[in-house]
């Protein structure tokens, strides 16, 4: 297991100088990162910046062109992919879904659904669930293996901000109760889970990295985040030290988002 600079000991998973190519195109360039036990790490980045590809490389689904990924021996990972293809012609309850592909004792599956706040979904059809319920069912399935690391690809996509905040609070509870580390891709470039220990901004390479800024109770933030988010959301302030001439990420949004870091060209 590599110990990367700044590591606090044995990491759960570590990438060193990872490059991934599709055909001739390099989608990920020289990525080094690690996730330590119990950490919450959020990855952000524009569409197509390689976030899902990075997760798949870390999972070992995609072979890297260069570099390597090391996982702690026996590491159990719970993975929620960005897209789930539900066959609408095939009826399937949430409880049944949790028993695919590996059979689960009914009690265990029901307990996982209850843990994720969707006990009522057990006997409902997957196709009938709301976006928030579906994400919780997916999380419940990912928890069935007692993972030490949860890898979640845009788990709050399609949820409104109170829904997102509620999901983040659930993740925090899961970390507290199980000690699992969380590596999560956020669909938002600026608003992240406030409990994130680290935020990594990706755009083919690691652009910048830091901690989220927990926002105050000021009315402008409340207006931005909506009511009922109970501090689950925070802002991430980018501090790139290089230009992105093709980066549209900052092309919209309120003044609040403007970077003050030197060397920026995100007009
Ligand atoms: P993100 O998750 O950040 O939106 P992805 O990791 O899905 O980005 O994709 C990054 C880039 O890699 C995109 O240009 C995408 O088209 C390309 N890509 C992803 N998967 C494949 C694949 N299996 N074959 C070829 N190109 C791919
Ligand atoms: Mg993606």
Short mmCIF file of N, CA and C in Angstrom, two decimals, residues 142-250:
data_model
loop_
_atom_site.label_atom_id
_atom_site.label_comp_id
_atom_site.label_asym_id
_atom_site.label_seq_id
_atom_site.Cartn_x
_atom_site.Cartn_y
_atom_site.Cartn_z
N UNK A 142 -25.84 -0.44 -1.11
CA UNK A 142 -24.38 -0.31 -0.99
C UNK A 142 -23.90 -0.64 0.42
N UNK A 143 -24.78 -0.47 1.41
CA UNK A 143 -24.38 -0.71 2.80
C UNK A 143 -24.43 -2.18 3.19
N UNK A 144 -25.05 -3.01 2.34
CA UNK A 144 -25.26 -4.42 2.70
C UNK A 144 -23.96 -5.19 2.90
N UNK A 145 -22.89 -4.74 2.25
CA UNK A 145 -21.63 -5.48 2.38
C UNK A 145 -20.79 -4.98 3.56
N UNK A 146 -21.36 -4.12 4.42
CA UNK A 146 -20.59 -3.50 5.51
C UNK A 146 -19.31 -2.86 4.99
N UNK A 147 -19.45 -1.94 4.06
CA UNK A 147 -18.25 -1.38 3.43
C UNK A 147 -17.45 -0.49 4.38
N UNK A 148 -16.14 -0.50 4.19
CA UNK A 148 -15.27 0.46 4.89
C UNK A 148 -15.15 1.73 4.06
N UNK A 149 -15.57 1.63 2.79
CA UNK A 149 -15.52 2.79 1.89
C UNK A 149 -16.77 2.80 1.02
N UNK A 150 -17.46 3.93 1.05
CA UNK A 150 -18.61 4.13 0.16
C UNK A 150 -18.17 5.02 -0.97
N UNK A 151 -18.45 4.60 -2.19
CA UNK A 151 -18.13 5.42 -3.36
C UNK A 151 -19.45 5.76 -4.05
N UNK A 152 -19.79 7.04 -4.03
CA UNK A 152 -21.11 7.48 -4.48
C UNK A 152 -20.95 8.49 -5.61
N UNK A 153 -21.54 8.17 -6.76
CA UNK A 153 -21.38 9.03 -7.94
C UNK A 153 -22.64 9.88 -8.12
N UNK A 154 -22.53 11.13 -7.76
CA UNK A 154 -23.63 12.11 -7.85
C UNK A 154 -24.91 11.60 -7.19
N UNK A 155 -24.81 11.23 -5.92
CA UNK A 155 -25.98 10.63 -5.26
C UNK A 155 -27.12 11.61 -5.04
N UNK A 156 -26.86 12.91 -5.15
CA UNK A 156 -27.95 13.86 -4.88
C UNK A 156 -28.40 14.58 -6.15
N UNK A 157 -27.98 14.05 -7.31
CA UNK A 157 -28.43 14.65 -8.56
C UNK A 157 -29.95 14.54 -8.66
N UNK A 158 -30.59 15.61 -9.01
CA UNK A 158 -32.04 15.58 -9.16
C UNK A 158 -32.80 15.88 -7.89
N UNK A 159 -32.10 16.01 -6.76
CA UNK A 159 -32.79 16.36 -5.52
C UNK A 159 -32.75 17.88 -5.34
N UNK A 160 -33.79 18.43 -4.69
CA UNK A 160 -33.73 19.85 -4.37
C UNK A 160 -32.81 20.02 -3.15
N UNK A 161 -32.54 21.27 -2.79
CA UNK A 161 -31.53 21.46 -1.75
C UNK A 161 -31.92 20.88 -0.39
N UNK A 162 -33.18 21.00 0.05
CA UNK A 162 -33.52 20.31 1.30
C UNK A 162 -33.35 18.79 1.18
N UNK A 163 -33.67 18.24 0.01
CA UNK A 163 -33.51 16.80 -0.22
C UNK A 163 -32.04 16.40 -0.19
N UNK A 164 -31.24 17.25 -0.81
CA UNK A 164 -29.80 17.01 -0.82
C UNK A 164 -29.23 17.07 0.60
N UNK A 165 -29.66 18.10 1.33
CA UNK A 165 -29.17 18.27 2.70
C UNK A 165 -29.57 17.07 3.56
N UNK A 166 -30.80 16.59 3.37
CA UNK A 166 -31.26 15.44 4.15
C UNK A 166 -30.43 14.20 3.81
N UNK A 167 -30.09 14.05 2.55
CA UNK A 167 -29.26 12.91 2.14
C UNK A 167 -27.86 13.03 2.75
N UNK A 168 -27.32 14.23 2.76
CA UNK A 168 -25.99 14.43 3.35
C UNK A 168 -26.00 14.15 4.85
N UNK A 169 -27.10 14.53 5.51
CA UNK A 169 -27.17 14.22 6.94
C UNK A 169 -27.20 12.71 7.17
N UNK A 170 -27.89 12.00 6.28
CA UNK A 170 -27.91 10.54 6.36
C UNK A 170 -26.50 9.98 6.20
N UNK A 171 -25.77 10.50 5.23
CA UNK A 171 -24.39 10.04 5.01
C UNK A 171 -23.54 10.27 6.27
N UNK A 172 -23.73 11.44 6.88
CA UNK A 172 -22.99 11.73 8.10
C UNK A 172 -23.31 10.73 9.20
N UNK A 173 -24.60 10.40 9.32
CA UNK A 173 -25.01 9.41 10.32
C UNK A 173 -24.37 8.05 10.03
N UNK A 174 -24.36 7.69 8.75
CA UNK A 174 -23.79 6.39 8.37
C UNK A 174 -22.31 6.37 8.71
N UNK A 175 -21.62 7.46 8.44
CA UNK A 175 -20.21 7.50 8.79
C UNK A 175 -20.03 7.38 10.30
N UNK A 176 -20.85 8.11 11.04
CA UNK A 176 -20.73 8.08 12.50
C UNK A 176 -21.00 6.67 13.04
N UNK A 177 -22.02 6.01 12.48
CA UNK A 177 -22.43 4.71 13.01
C UNK A 177 -21.54 3.57 12.55
N UNK A 178 -21.01 3.66 11.33
CA UNK A 178 -20.25 2.54 10.77
C UNK A 178 -18.77 2.83 10.65
N UNK A 179 -18.39 4.10 10.70
CA UNK A 179 -16.99 4.46 10.52
C UNK A 179 -16.54 4.42 9.07
N UNK A 180 -17.48 4.18 8.16
CA UNK A 180 -17.11 4.09 6.74
C UNK A 180 -16.60 5.43 6.22
N UNK A 181 -15.60 5.37 5.39
CA UNK A 181 -15.16 6.56 4.65
C UNK A 181 -16.09 6.74 3.46
N UNK A 182 -16.15 7.96 2.97
CA UNK A 182 -17.04 8.26 1.84
C UNK A 182 -16.26 9.03 0.79
N UNK A 183 -16.30 8.52 -0.43
CA UNK A 183 -15.75 9.25 -1.57
C UNK A 183 -16.93 9.52 -2.49
N UNK A 184 -17.25 10.79 -2.65
CA UNK A 184 -18.51 11.14 -3.31
C UNK A 184 -18.28 12.17 -4.41
N UNK A 185 -18.93 11.97 -5.53
CA UNK A 185 -18.95 13.00 -6.56
C UNK A 185 -20.19 13.85 -6.35
N UNK A 186 -19.98 15.16 -6.31
CA UNK A 186 -21.09 16.09 -6.19
C UNK A 186 -21.41 16.66 -7.56
N UNK A 187 -22.70 16.89 -7.82
CA UNK A 187 -23.07 17.45 -9.12
C UNK A 187 -22.91 18.96 -9.14
N UNK A 188 -22.68 19.54 -7.97
CA UNK A 188 -22.58 21.00 -7.88
C UNK A 188 -21.12 21.40 -7.70
N UNK A 189 -20.70 22.40 -8.44
CA UNK A 189 -19.29 22.81 -8.39
C UNK A 189 -18.96 23.61 -7.15
N UNK A 190 -19.95 24.09 -6.46
CA UNK A 190 -19.67 25.03 -5.36
C UNK A 190 -20.34 24.65 -4.06
N UNK A 191 -21.49 24.02 -4.14
CA UNK A 191 -22.21 23.67 -2.92
C UNK A 191 -21.94 22.20 -2.64
N UNK A 192 -21.32 21.94 -1.52
CA UNK A 192 -20.91 20.58 -1.19
C UNK A 192 -21.40 20.20 0.20
N UNK A 193 -21.22 18.94 0.51
CA UNK A 193 -21.56 18.46 1.85
C UNK A 193 -20.64 19.13 2.87
N UNK A 194 -21.23 19.78 3.86
CA UNK A 194 -20.39 20.54 4.80
C UNK A 194 -19.48 19.64 5.61
N UNK A 195 -19.86 18.38 5.78
CA UNK A 195 -19.03 17.46 6.56
C UNK A 195 -17.85 16.91 5.75
N UNK A 196 -17.68 17.38 4.51
CA UNK A 196 -16.54 16.91 3.71
C UNK A 196 -15.24 17.32 4.40
N UNK A 197 -14.37 16.37 4.61
CA UNK A 197 -13.05 16.71 5.15
C UNK A 197 -12.20 17.37 4.09
N UNK A 198 -12.40 16.93 2.85
CA UNK A 198 -11.64 17.49 1.74
C UNK A 198 -12.52 17.56 0.51
N UNK A 199 -12.29 18.56 -0.30
CA UNK A 199 -12.94 18.67 -1.60
C UNK A 199 -11.83 18.66 -2.64
N UNK A 200 -12.03 17.86 -3.68
CA UNK A 200 -11.04 17.79 -4.76
C UNK A 200 -11.73 18.25 -6.03
N UNK A 201 -11.17 19.26 -6.67
CA UNK A 201 -11.74 19.76 -7.91
C UNK A 201 -10.97 19.15 -9.07
N UNK A 202 -11.73 18.47 -9.94
CA UNK A 202 -11.12 17.69 -11.01
C UNK A 202 -11.49 18.29 -12.36
N UNK A 203 -10.52 18.38 -13.24
CA UNK A 203 -10.82 18.71 -14.63
C UNK A 203 -9.79 18.02 -15.51
N UNK A 204 -9.86 16.70 -15.53
CA UNK A 204 -8.85 15.90 -16.22
C UNK A 204 -7.61 15.71 -15.35
N UNK A 205 -7.32 16.74 -14.56
CA UNK A 205 -6.25 16.67 -13.56
C UNK A 205 -6.83 17.27 -12.27
N UNK A 206 -6.09 17.18 -11.21
CA UNK A 206 -6.58 17.80 -9.97
C UNK A 206 -6.26 19.29 -10.01
N UNK A 207 -7.32 20.09 -10.05
CA UNK A 207 -7.16 21.54 -10.19
C UNK A 207 -6.84 22.20 -8.87
N UNK A 208 -7.60 21.85 -7.86
CA UNK A 208 -7.34 22.41 -6.54
C UNK A 208 -8.02 21.50 -5.52
N UNK A 209 -7.68 21.69 -4.30
CA UNK A 209 -8.09 20.79 -3.24
C UNK A 209 -8.17 21.58 -1.95
N UNK A 210 -9.15 21.32 -1.13
CA UNK A 210 -9.22 22.07 0.13
C UNK A 210 -10.42 21.67 0.96
N UNK A 211 -10.70 22.47 1.95
CA UNK A 211 -11.84 22.20 2.82
C UNK A 211 -13.00 23.09 2.42
N UNK A 212 -14.22 22.62 2.62
CA UNK A 212 -15.37 23.48 2.31
C UNK A 212 -15.51 24.56 3.37
N UNK A 213 -16.15 25.64 2.99
CA UNK A 213 -16.36 26.73 3.93
C UNK A 213 -17.80 26.65 4.42
N UNK A 214 -17.93 26.40 5.68
CA UNK A 214 -19.25 26.31 6.26
C UNK A 214 -19.82 27.72 6.33
N UNK A 215 -21.01 27.89 5.82
CA UNK A 215 -21.53 29.24 5.68
C UNK A 215 -22.34 29.67 6.89
N UNK A 216 -22.45 30.94 7.01
CA UNK A 216 -23.09 31.52 8.18
C UNK A 216 -24.61 31.47 8.03
N UNK A 217 -25.27 32.01 9.01
CA UNK A 217 -26.72 32.10 9.00
C UNK A 217 -27.21 33.33 8.26
N UNK A 218 -26.31 34.02 7.60
CA UNK A 218 -26.68 35.26 6.93
C UNK A 218 -27.83 35.01 5.96
N UNK A 219 -28.76 35.98 5.85
CA UNK A 219 -29.95 35.79 5.02
C UNK A 219 -29.61 35.43 3.57
N UNK A 220 -28.51 35.99 3.03
CA UNK A 220 -28.20 35.68 1.63
C UNK A 220 -27.85 34.20 1.45
N UNK A 221 -27.22 33.61 2.46
CA UNK A 221 -26.91 32.19 2.36
C UNK A 221 -28.17 31.34 2.57
N UNK A 222 -28.99 31.81 3.49
CA UNK A 222 -30.25 31.09 3.71
C UNK A 222 -31.10 31.11 2.45
N UNK A 223 -31.08 32.26 1.77
CA UNK A 223 -31.85 32.38 0.53
C UNK A 223 -31.28 31.41 -0.51
N UNK A 224 -29.98 31.30 -0.52
CA UNK A 224 -29.31 30.45 -1.49
C UNK A 224 -29.57 28.96 -1.22
N UNK A 225 -29.48 28.59 0.02
CA UNK A 225 -29.57 27.18 0.37
C UNK A 225 -30.99 26.72 0.66
N UNK A 226 -31.90 27.66 0.79
CA UNK A 226 -33.26 27.26 1.13
C UNK A 226 -33.36 26.93 2.61
N UNK A 227 -34.56 26.62 3.02
CA UNK A 227 -34.79 26.33 4.43
C UNK A 227 -34.63 24.84 4.67
N UNK A 228 -34.39 24.50 5.88
CA UNK A 228 -34.38 23.09 6.26
C UNK A 228 -33.11 22.35 5.89
N UNK A 229 -32.05 23.07 5.56
CA UNK A 229 -30.83 22.34 5.21
C UNK A 229 -29.96 22.09 6.44
N UNK A 230 -30.25 22.76 7.52
CA UNK A 230 -29.62 22.52 8.83
C UNK A 230 -28.10 22.34 8.76
N UNK A 231 -27.48 23.22 8.04
CA UNK A 231 -26.01 23.23 8.05
C UNK A 231 -25.36 22.08 7.31
N UNK A 232 -26.14 21.32 6.54
CA UNK A 232 -25.56 20.16 5.84
C UNK A 232 -24.80 20.57 4.58
N UNK A 233 -25.06 21.79 4.11
CA UNK A 233 -24.42 22.25 2.88
C UNK A 233 -23.37 23.31 3.20
N UNK A 234 -22.34 23.37 2.37
CA UNK A 234 -21.30 24.36 2.55
C UNK A 234 -20.80 24.79 1.18
N UNK A 235 -20.08 25.89 1.16
CA UNK A 235 -19.49 26.37 -0.09
C UNK A 235 -18.06 25.86 -0.21
N UNK A 236 -17.67 25.58 -1.43
CA UNK A 236 -16.27 25.29 -1.69
C UNK A 236 -15.71 26.42 -2.53
N UNK A 237 -14.65 27.02 -2.06
CA UNK A 237 -14.04 28.14 -2.77
C UNK A 237 -12.82 27.64 -3.54
N UNK A 238 -12.90 27.75 -4.85
CA UNK A 238 -11.81 27.24 -5.69
C UNK A 238 -10.57 28.11 -5.55
N UNK A 239 -9.45 27.48 -5.57
CA UNK A 239 -8.18 28.22 -5.50
C UNK A 239 -7.22 27.64 -6.52
N UNK A 240 -7.66 27.63 -7.77
CA UNK A 240 -6.78 27.13 -8.84
C UNK A 240 -5.57 28.04 -8.98
N UNK A 241 -4.44 27.47 -9.30
CA UNK A 241 -3.26 28.30 -9.53
C UNK A 241 -2.86 28.29 -11.01
N UNK A 242 -3.86 28.02 -11.88
CA UNK A 242 -3.59 27.93 -13.30
C UNK A 242 -4.84 28.35 -14.06
N UNK A 243 -4.69 28.62 -15.32
CA UNK A 243 -5.82 29.06 -16.14
C UNK A 243 -6.52 27.87 -16.79
N UNK A 244 -7.84 28.02 -16.99
CA UNK A 244 -8.60 27.04 -17.77
C UNK A 244 -9.28 27.79 -18.88
N UNK A 245 -8.65 27.87 -20.01
CA UNK A 245 -9.25 28.67 -21.06
C UNK A 245 -10.54 28.06 -21.57
N UNK A 246 -10.72 26.75 -21.37
CA UNK A 246 -11.95 26.10 -21.86
C UNK A 246 -12.89 25.76 -20.72
N UNK A 247 -12.63 26.33 -19.59
CA UNK A 247 -13.43 25.99 -18.42
C UNK A 247 -14.65 26.89 -18.35
N UNK A 248 -15.82 26.31 -18.50
CA UNK A 248 -17.05 27.10 -18.44
C UNK A 248 -17.67 27.03 -17.06
N UNK A 249 -16.97 26.39 -16.17
CA UNK A 249 -17.58 26.08 -14.88
C UNK A 249 -18.03 27.32 -14.13
N UNK A 250 -17.30 28.41 -14.31
CA UNK A 250 -17.61 29.58 -13.52
C UNK A 250 -18.34 30.63 -14.36
#
